[in-house]
PDB file of C-alpha atoms in Angstrom:
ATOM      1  CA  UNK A   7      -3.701  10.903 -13.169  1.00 63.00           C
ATOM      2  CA  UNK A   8      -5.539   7.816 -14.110  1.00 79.00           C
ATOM      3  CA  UNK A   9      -6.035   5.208 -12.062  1.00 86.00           C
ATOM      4  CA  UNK A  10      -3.055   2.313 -11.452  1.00 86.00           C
ATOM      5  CA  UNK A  11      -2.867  -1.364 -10.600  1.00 88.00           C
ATOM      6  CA  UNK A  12      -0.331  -2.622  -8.786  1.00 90.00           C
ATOM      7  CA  UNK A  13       1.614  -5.190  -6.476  1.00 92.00           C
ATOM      8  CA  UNK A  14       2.188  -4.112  -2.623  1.00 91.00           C
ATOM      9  CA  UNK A  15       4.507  -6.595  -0.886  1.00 91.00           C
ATOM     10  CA  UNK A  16       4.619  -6.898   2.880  1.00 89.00           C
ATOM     11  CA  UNK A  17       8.328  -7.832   4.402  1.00 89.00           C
ATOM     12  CA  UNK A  18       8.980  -8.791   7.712  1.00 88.00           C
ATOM     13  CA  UNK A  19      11.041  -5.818   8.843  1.00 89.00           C
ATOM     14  CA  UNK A  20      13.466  -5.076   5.878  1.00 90.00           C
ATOM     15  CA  UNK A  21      10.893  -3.260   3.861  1.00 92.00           C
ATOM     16  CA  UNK A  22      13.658  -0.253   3.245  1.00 95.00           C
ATOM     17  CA  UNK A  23      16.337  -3.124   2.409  1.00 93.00           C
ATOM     18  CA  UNK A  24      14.198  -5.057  -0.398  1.00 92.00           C
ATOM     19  CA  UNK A  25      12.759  -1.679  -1.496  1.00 92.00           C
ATOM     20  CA  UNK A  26      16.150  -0.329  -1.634  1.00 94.00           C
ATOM     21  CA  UNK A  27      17.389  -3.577  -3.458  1.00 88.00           C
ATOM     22  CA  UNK A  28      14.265  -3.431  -6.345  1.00 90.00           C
ATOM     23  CA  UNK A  29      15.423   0.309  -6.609  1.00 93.00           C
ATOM     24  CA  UNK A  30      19.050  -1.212  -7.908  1.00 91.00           C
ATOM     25  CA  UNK A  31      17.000  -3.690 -10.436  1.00 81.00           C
ATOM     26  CA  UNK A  32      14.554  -1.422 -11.342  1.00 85.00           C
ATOM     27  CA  UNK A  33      16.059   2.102 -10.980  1.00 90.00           C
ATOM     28  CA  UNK A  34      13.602   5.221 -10.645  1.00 94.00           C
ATOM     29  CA  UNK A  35      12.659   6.973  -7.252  1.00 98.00           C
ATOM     30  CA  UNK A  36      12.288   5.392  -4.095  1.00 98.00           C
ATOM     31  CA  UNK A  37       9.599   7.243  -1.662  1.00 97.00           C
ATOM     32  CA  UNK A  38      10.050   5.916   2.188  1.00 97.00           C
ATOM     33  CA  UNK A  39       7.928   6.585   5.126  1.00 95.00           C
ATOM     34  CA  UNK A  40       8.263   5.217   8.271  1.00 93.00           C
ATOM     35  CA  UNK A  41       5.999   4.838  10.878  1.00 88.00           C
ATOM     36  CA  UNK A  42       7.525   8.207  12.824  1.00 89.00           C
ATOM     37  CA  UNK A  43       6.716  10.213   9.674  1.00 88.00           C
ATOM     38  CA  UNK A  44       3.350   9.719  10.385  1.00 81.00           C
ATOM     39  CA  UNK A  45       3.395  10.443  14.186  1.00 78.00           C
ATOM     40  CA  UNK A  46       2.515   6.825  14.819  1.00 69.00           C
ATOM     41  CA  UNK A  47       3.561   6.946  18.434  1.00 57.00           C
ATOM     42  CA  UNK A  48       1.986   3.566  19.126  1.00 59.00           C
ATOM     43  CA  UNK A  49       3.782   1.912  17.221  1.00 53.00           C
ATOM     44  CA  UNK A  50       6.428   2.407  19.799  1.00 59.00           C
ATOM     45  CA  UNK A  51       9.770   2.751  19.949  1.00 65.00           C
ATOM     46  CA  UNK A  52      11.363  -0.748  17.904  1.00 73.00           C
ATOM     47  CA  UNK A  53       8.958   0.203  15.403  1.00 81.00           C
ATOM     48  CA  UNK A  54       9.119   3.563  14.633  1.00 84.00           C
ATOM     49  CA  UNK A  55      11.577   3.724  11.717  1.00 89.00           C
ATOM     50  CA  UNK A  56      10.029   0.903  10.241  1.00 91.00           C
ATOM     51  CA  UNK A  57       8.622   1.190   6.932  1.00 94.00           C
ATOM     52  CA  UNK A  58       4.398   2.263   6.582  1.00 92.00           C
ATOM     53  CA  UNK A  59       4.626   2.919   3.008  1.00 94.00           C
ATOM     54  CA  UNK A  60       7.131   2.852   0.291  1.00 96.00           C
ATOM     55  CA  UNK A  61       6.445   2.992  -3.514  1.00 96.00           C
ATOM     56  CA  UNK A  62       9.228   3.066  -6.331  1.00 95.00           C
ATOM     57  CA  UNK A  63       8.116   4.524  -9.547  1.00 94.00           C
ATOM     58  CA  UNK A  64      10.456   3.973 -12.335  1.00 89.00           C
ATOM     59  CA  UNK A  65      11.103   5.561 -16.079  1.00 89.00           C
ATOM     60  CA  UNK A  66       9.453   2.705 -17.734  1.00 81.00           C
ATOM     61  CA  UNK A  67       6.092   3.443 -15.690  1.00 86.00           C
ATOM     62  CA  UNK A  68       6.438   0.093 -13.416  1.00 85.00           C
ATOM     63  CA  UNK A  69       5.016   0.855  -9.564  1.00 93.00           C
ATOM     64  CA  UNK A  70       5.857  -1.271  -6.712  1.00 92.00           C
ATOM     65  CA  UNK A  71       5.035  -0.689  -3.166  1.00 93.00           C
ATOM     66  CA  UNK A  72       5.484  -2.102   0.091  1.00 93.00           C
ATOM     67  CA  UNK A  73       5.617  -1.578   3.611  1.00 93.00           C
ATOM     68  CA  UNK A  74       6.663  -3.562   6.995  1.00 92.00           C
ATOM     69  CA  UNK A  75       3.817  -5.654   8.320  1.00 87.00           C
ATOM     70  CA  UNK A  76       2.226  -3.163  11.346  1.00 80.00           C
ATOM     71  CA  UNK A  77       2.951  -3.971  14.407  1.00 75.00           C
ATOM     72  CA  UNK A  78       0.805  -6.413  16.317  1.00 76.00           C
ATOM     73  CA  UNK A  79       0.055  -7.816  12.664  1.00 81.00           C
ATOM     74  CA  UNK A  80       1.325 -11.403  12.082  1.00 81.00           C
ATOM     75  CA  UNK A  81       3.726 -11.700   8.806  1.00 79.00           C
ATOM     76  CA  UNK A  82       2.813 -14.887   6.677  1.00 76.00           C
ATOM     77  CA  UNK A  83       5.295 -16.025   3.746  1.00 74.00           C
ATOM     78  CA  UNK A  84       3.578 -16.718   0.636  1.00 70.00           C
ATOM     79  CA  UNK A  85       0.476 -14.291   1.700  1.00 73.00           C
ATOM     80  CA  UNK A  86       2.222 -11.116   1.456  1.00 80.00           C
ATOM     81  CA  UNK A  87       1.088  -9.559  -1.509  1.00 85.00           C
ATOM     82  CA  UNK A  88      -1.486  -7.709  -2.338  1.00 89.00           C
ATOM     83  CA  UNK A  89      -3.287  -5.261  -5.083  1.00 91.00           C
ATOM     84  CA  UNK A  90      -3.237  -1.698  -4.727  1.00 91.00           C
ATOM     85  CA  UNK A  91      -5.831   0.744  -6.751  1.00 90.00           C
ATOM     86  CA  UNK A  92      -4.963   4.009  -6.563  1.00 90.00           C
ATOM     87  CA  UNK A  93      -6.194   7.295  -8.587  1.00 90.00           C
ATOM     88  CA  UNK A  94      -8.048  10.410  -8.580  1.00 92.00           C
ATOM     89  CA  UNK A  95     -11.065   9.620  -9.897  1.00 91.00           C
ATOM     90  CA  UNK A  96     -13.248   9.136  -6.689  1.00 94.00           C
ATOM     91  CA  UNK A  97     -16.186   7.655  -8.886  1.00 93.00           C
ATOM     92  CA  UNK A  98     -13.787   5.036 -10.359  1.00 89.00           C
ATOM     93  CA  UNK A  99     -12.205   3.954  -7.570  1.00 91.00           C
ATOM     94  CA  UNK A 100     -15.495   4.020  -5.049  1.00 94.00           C
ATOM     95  CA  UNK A 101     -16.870   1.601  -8.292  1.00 90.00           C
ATOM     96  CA  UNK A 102     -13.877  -1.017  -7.703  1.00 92.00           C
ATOM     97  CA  UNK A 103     -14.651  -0.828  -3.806  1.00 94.00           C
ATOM     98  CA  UNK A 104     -18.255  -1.322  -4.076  1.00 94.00           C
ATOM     99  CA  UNK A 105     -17.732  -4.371  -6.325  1.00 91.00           C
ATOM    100  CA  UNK A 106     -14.592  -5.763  -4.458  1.00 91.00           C
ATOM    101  CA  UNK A 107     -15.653  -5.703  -0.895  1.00 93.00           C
ATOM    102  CA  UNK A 108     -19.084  -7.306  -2.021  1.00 91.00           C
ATOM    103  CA  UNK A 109     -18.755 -10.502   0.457  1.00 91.00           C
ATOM    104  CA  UNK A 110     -15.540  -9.552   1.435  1.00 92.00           C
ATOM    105  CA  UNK A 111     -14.274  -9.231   4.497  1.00 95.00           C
ATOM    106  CA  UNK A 112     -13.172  -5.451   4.826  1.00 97.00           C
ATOM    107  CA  UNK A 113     -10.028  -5.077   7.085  1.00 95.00           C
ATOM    108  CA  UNK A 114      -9.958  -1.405   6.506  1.00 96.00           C
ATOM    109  CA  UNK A 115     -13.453   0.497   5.857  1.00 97.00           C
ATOM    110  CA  UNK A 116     -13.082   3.115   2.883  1.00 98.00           C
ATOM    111  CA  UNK A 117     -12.897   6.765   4.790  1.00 97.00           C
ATOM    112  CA  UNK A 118     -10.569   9.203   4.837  1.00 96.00           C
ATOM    113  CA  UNK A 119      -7.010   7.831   6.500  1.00 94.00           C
ATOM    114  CA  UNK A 120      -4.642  10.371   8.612  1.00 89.00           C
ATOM    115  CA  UNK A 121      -2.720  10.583   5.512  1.00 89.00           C
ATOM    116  CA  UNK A 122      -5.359  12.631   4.208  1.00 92.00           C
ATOM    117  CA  UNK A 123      -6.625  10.151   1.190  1.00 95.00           C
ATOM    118  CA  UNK A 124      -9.583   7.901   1.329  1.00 97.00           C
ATOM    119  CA  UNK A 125      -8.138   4.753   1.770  1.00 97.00           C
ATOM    120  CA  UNK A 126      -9.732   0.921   2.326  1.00 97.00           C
ATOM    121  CA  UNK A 127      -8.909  -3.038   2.110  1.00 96.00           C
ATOM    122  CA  UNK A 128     -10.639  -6.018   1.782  1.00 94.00           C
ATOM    123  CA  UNK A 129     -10.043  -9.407   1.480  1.00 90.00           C
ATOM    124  CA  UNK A 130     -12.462 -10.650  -1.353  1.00 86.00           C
ATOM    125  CA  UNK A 131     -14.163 -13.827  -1.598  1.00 83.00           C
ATOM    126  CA  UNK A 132     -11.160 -15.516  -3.962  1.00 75.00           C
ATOM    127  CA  UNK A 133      -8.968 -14.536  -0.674  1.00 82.00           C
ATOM    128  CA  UNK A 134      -7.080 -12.102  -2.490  1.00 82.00           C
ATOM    129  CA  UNK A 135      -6.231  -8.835  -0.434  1.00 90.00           C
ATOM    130  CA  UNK A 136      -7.512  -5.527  -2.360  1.00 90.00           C
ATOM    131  CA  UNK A 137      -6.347  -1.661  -1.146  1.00 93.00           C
ATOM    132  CA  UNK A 138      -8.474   0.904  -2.305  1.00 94.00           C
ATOM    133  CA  UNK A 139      -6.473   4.515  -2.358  1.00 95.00           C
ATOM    134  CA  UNK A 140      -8.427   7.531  -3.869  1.00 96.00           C
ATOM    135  CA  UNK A 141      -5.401  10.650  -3.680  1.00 93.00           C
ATOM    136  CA  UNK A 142      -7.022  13.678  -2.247  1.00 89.00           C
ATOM    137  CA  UNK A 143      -5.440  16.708  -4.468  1.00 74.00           C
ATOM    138  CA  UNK A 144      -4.885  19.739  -2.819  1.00 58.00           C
TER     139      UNK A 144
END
């Protein structure tokens, strides 16, 4: 798989709604994970069938993900989008990082997440929000 650029929205707790809604405009499959799926038991009790990570991947190759905003996290209209960059190729995507979080301020350091995949973000010095994925085959 090659390596794919694209918008993840943050919603203030109707992630599966709008996801679900973008599935009807869009078509293609919806993936859904909630907080629970990941064993998140801090996230406590409200929160645990909220939404971690969605993506919809439709016929016409168009990927769009998005999530709830963690808990504790504040939700901000109008700065609740950002990039995604996710692949295989480790030496690609380590590349982007390197250059991205250059005077950035990194939110998430790249290492390997519970998920299993190397994962990082970064605000960079334009203030625009960058997530680094690198899928871990196997």
């Amino acid at each position: 798989m090659s390596s794919r650029l694209n918008p993840y929205i943050s919603f203030d707790g109707n992630a599966r709604e709008a996801m679900e809604f973008y599935q009807g405009v869009f078509g293609g499959t919806l993936r859904v994970n909630t907080y629970a799926d990941f064993g998140m038991a801090e996230a406590g009790e409200n929160d645990a069938d909220k939404i971690m990570h969605s993506m919809l991947d439709t016929e016409r190759g168009l990927t769009l993900m998005g999530a709830d905003t963690p808990p504790g996290s504040g939700y901000s209209p109008g700065n609740n989008i950002s990039v995604s960059v996710s692949g295989e190729d480790a030496a690609e995507l380590r590349s982007y990082w390197d250059k991205l979080s250059a005077g950035a301020t990194v939110t998430v350091p790249l290492d390997k997440q519970m998920w299993g995949d190397v994962f990082g973000m970064c605000t960079d010095r334009f203030g625009i929000t960058w997530m680094i994925n690198i899928n871990q085959q196997g």
